[in-house]
GROMACS .gro file of N, CA and C in nm:
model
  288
    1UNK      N    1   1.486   1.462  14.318
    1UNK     CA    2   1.430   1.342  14.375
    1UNK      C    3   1.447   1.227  14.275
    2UNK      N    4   1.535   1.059  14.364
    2UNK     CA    5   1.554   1.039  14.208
    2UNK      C    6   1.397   0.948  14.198
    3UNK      N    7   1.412   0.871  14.073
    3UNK     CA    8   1.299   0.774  14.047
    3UNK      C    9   1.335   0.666  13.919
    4UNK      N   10   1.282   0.529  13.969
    4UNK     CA   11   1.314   0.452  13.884
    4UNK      C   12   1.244   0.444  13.755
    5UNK      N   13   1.296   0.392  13.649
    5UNK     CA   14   1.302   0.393  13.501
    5UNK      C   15   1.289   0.261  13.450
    6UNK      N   16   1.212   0.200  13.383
    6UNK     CA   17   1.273   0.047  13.308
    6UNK      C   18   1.180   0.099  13.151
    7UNK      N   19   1.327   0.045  13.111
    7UNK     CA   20   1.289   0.091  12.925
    7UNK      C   21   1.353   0.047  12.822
    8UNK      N   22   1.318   0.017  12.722
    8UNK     CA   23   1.412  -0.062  12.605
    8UNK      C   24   1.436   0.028  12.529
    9UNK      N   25   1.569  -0.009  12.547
    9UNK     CA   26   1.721   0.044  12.468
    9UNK      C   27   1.661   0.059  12.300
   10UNK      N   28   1.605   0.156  12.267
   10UNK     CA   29   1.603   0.191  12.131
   10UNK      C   30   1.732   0.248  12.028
   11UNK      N   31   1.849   0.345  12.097
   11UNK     CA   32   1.925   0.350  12.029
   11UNK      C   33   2.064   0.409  12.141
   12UNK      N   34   2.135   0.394  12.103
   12UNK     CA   35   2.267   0.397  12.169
   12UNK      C   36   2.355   0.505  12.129
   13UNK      N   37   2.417   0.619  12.160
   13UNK     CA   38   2.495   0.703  12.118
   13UNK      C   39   2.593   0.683  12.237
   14UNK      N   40   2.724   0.664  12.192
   14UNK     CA   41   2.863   0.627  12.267
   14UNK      C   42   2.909   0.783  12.213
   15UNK      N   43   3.048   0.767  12.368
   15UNK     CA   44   3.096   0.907  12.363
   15UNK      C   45   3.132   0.933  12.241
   16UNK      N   46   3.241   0.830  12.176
   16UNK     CA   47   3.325   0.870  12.038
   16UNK      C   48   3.199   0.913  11.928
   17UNK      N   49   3.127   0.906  11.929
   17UNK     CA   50   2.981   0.919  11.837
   17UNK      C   51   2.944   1.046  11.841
   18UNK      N   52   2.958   1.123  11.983
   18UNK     CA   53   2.831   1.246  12.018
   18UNK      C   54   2.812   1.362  11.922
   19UNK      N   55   2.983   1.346  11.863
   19UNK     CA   56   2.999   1.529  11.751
   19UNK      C   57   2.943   1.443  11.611
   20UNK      N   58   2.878   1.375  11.602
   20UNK     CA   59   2.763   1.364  11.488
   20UNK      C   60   2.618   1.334  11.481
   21UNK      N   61   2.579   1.390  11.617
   21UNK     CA   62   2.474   1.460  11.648
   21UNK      C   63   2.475   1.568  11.691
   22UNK      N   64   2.385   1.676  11.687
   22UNK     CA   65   2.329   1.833  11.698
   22UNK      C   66   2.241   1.761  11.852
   23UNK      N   67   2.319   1.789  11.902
   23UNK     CA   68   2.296   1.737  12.087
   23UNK      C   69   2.296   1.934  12.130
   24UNK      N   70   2.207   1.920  12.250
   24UNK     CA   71   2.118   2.056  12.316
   24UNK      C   72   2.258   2.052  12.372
   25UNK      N   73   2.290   2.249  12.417
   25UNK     CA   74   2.436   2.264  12.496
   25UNK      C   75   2.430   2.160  12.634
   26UNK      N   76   2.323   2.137  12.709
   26UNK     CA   77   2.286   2.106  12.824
   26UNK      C   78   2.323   1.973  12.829
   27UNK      N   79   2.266   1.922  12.746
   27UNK     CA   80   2.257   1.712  12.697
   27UNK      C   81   2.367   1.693  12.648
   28UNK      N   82   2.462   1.801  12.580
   28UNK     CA   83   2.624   1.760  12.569
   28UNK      C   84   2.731   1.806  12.674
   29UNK      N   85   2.685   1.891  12.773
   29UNK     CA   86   2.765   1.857  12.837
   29UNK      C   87   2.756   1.775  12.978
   30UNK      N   88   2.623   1.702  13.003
   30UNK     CA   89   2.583   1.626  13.039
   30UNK      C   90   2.653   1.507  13.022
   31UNK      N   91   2.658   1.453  12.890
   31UNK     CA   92   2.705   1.323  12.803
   31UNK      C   93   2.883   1.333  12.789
   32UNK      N   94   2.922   1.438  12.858
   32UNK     CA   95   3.043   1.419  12.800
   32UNK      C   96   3.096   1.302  12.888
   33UNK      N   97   3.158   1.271  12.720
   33UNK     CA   98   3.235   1.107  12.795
   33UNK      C   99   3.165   0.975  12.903
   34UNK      N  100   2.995   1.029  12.843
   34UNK     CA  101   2.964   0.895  12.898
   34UNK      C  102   2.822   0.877  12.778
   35UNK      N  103   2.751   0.793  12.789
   35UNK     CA  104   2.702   0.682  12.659
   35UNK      C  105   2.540   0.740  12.656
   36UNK      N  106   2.466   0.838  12.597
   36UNK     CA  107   2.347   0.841  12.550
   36UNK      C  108   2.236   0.729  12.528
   37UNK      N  109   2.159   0.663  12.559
   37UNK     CA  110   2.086   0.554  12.593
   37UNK      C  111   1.959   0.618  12.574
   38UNK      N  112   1.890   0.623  12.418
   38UNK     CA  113   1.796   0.618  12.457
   38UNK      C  114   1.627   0.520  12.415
   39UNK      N  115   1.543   0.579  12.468
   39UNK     CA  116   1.495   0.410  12.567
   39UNK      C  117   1.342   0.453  12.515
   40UNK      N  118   1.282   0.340  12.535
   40UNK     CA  119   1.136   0.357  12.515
   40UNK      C  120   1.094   0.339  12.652
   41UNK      N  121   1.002   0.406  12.699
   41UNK     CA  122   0.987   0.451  12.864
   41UNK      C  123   0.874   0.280  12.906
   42UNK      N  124   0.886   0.250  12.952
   42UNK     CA  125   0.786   0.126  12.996
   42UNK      C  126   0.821   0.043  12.981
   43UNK      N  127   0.916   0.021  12.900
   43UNK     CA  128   0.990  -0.186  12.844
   43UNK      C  129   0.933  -0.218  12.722
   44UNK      N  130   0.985  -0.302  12.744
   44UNK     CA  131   0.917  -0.400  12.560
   44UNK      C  132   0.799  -0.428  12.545
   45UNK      N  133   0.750  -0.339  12.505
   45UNK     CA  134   0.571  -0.377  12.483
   45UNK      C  135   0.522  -0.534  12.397
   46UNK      N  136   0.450  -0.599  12.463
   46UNK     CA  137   0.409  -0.740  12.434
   46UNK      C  138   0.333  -0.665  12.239
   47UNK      N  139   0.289  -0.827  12.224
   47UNK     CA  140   0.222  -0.782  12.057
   47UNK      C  141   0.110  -0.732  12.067
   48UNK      N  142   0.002  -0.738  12.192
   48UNK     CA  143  -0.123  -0.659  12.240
   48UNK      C  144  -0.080  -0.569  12.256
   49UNK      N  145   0.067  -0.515  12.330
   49UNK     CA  146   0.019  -0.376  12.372
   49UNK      C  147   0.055  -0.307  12.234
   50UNK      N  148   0.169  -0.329  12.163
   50UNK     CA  149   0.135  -0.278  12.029
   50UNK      C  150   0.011  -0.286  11.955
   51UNK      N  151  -0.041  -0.390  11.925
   51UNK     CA  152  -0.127  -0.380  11.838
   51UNK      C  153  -0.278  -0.260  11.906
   52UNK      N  154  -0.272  -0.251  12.020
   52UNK     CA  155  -0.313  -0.144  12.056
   52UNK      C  156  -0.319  -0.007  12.047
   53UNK      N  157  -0.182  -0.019  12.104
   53UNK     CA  158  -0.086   0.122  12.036
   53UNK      C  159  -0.131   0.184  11.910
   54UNK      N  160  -0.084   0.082  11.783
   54UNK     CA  161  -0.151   0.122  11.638
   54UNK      C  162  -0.292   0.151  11.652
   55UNK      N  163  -0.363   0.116  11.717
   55UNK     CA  164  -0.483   0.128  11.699
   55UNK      C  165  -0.530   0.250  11.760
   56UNK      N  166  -0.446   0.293  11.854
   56UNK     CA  167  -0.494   0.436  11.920
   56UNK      C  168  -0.418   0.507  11.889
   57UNK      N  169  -0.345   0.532  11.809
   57UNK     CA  170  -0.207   0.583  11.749
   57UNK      C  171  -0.152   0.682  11.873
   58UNK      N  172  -0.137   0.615  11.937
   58UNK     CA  173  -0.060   0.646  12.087
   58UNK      C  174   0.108   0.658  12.064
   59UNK      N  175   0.161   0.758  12.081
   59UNK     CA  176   0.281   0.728  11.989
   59UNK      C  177   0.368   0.678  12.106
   60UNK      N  178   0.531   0.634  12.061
   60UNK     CA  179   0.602   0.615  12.208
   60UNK      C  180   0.638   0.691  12.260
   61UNK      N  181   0.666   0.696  12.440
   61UNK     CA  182   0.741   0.794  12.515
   61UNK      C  183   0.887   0.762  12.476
   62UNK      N  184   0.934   0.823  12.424
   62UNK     CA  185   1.141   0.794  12.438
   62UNK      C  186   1.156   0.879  12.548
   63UNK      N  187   1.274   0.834  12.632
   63UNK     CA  188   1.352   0.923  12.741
   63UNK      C  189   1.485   0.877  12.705
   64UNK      N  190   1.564   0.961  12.710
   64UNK     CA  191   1.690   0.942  12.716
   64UNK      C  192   1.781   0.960  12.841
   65UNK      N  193   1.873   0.832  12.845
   65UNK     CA  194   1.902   0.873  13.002
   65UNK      C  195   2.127   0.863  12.945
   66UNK      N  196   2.143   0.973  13.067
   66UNK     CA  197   2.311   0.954  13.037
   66UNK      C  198   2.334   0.893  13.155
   67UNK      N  199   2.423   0.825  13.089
   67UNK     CA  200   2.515   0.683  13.153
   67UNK      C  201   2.651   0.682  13.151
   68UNK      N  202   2.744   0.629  13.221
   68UNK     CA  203   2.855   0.528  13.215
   68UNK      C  204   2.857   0.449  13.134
   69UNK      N  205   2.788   0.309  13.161
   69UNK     CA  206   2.779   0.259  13.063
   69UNK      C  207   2.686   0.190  12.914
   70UNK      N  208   2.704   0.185  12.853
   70UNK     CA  209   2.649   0.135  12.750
   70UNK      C  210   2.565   0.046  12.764
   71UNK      N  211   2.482   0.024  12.621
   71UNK     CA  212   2.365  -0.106  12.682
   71UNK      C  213   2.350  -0.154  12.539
   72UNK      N  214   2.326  -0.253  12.518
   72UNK     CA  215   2.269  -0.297  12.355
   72UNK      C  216   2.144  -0.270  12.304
   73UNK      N  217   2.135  -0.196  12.181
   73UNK     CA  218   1.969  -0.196  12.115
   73UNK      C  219   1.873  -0.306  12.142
   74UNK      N  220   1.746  -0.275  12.188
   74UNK     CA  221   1.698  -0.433  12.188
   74UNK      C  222   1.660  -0.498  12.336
   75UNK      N  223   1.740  -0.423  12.429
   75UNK     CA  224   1.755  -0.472  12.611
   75UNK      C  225   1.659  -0.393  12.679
   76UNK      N  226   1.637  -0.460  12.742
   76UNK     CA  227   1.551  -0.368  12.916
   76UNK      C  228   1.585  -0.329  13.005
   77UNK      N  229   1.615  -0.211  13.042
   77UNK     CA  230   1.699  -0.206  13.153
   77UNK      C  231   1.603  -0.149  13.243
   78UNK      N  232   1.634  -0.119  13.402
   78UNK     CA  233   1.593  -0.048  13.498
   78UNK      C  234   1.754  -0.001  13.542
   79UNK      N  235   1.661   0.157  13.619
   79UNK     CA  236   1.771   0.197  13.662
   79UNK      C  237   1.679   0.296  13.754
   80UNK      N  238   1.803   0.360  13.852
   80UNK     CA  239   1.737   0.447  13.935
   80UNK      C  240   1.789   0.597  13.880
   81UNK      N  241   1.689   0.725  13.890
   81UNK     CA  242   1.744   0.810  13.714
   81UNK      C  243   1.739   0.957  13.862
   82UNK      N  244   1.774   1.073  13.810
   82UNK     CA  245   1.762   1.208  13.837
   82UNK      C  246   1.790   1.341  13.767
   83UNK      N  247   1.613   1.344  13.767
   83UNK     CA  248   1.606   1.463  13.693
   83UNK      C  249   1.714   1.554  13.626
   84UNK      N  250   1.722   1.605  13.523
   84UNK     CA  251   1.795   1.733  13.506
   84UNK      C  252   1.642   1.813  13.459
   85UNK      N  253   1.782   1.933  13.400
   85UNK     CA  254   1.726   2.063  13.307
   85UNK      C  255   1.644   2.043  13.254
   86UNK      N  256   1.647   1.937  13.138
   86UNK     CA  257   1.643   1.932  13.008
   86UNK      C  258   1.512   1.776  13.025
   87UNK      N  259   1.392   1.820  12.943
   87UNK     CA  260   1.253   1.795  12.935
   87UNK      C  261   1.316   1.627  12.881
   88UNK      N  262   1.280   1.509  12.972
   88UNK     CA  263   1.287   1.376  12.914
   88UNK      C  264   1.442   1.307  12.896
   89UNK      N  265   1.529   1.386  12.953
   89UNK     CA  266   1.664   1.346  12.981
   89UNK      C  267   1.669   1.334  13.117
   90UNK      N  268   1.744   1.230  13.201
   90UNK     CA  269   1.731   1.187  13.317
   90UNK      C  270   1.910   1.122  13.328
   91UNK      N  271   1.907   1.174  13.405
   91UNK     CA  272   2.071   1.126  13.487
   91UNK      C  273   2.101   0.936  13.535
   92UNK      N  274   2.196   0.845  13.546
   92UNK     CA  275   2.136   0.739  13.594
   92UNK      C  276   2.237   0.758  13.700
   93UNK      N  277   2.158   0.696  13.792
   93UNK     CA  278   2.257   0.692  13.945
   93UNK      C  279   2.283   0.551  13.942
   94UNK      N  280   2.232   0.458  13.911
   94UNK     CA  281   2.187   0.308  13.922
   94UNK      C  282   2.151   0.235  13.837
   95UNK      N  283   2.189   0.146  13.794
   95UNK     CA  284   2.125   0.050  13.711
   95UNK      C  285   2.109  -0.087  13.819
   96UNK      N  286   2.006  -0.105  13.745
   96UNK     CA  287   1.990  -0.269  13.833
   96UNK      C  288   2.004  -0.372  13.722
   0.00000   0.00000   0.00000
């Protein structure tokens, strides 16, 4: 079932990149030949919701989603995602 996602691009792993990470058998062959994205689950938290955060030491959700294409560190994206295997990895069908 899929479900939408919006989350900032924390770090980026491109295909040529993947054999220098220790990637799960599942999440590499998932990723083959397309771009690892992964994201802080909710978007760019304002300076309240951090300074909150620290204060409840709430740590972040990361999800990682495999893609086509790439995204820059730093961005927000939404997308429409589907489940796999593998706990917090999500497929993208869609980006908006």
């Amino acid at each position: 079932m899929p479900r939408e996602i919006t989350g900032e691009v924390i770090h980026v792993v491109p295909p040529a990149e993947q054999g220098d990470y220790e990637l799960d058998g599942t999440v590499a062959e998932l990723a083959e030949a397309r771009y690892l994205l992964v994201c802080r689950e909710g978007g760019k938290p304002s300076f309240f919701e951090r300074l909150v955060a620290f204060f409840k030491r709430d740590p972040i959700t990361p999800v990682t989603l495999v893609a086509d294409e790439g995204a820059e560190e730093g961005t927000e994206i939404e997308a429409t995602v589907e489940f796999t295997t593998v706990d917090g990895v999500y497929e993208v069908i869609e980006r908006k």
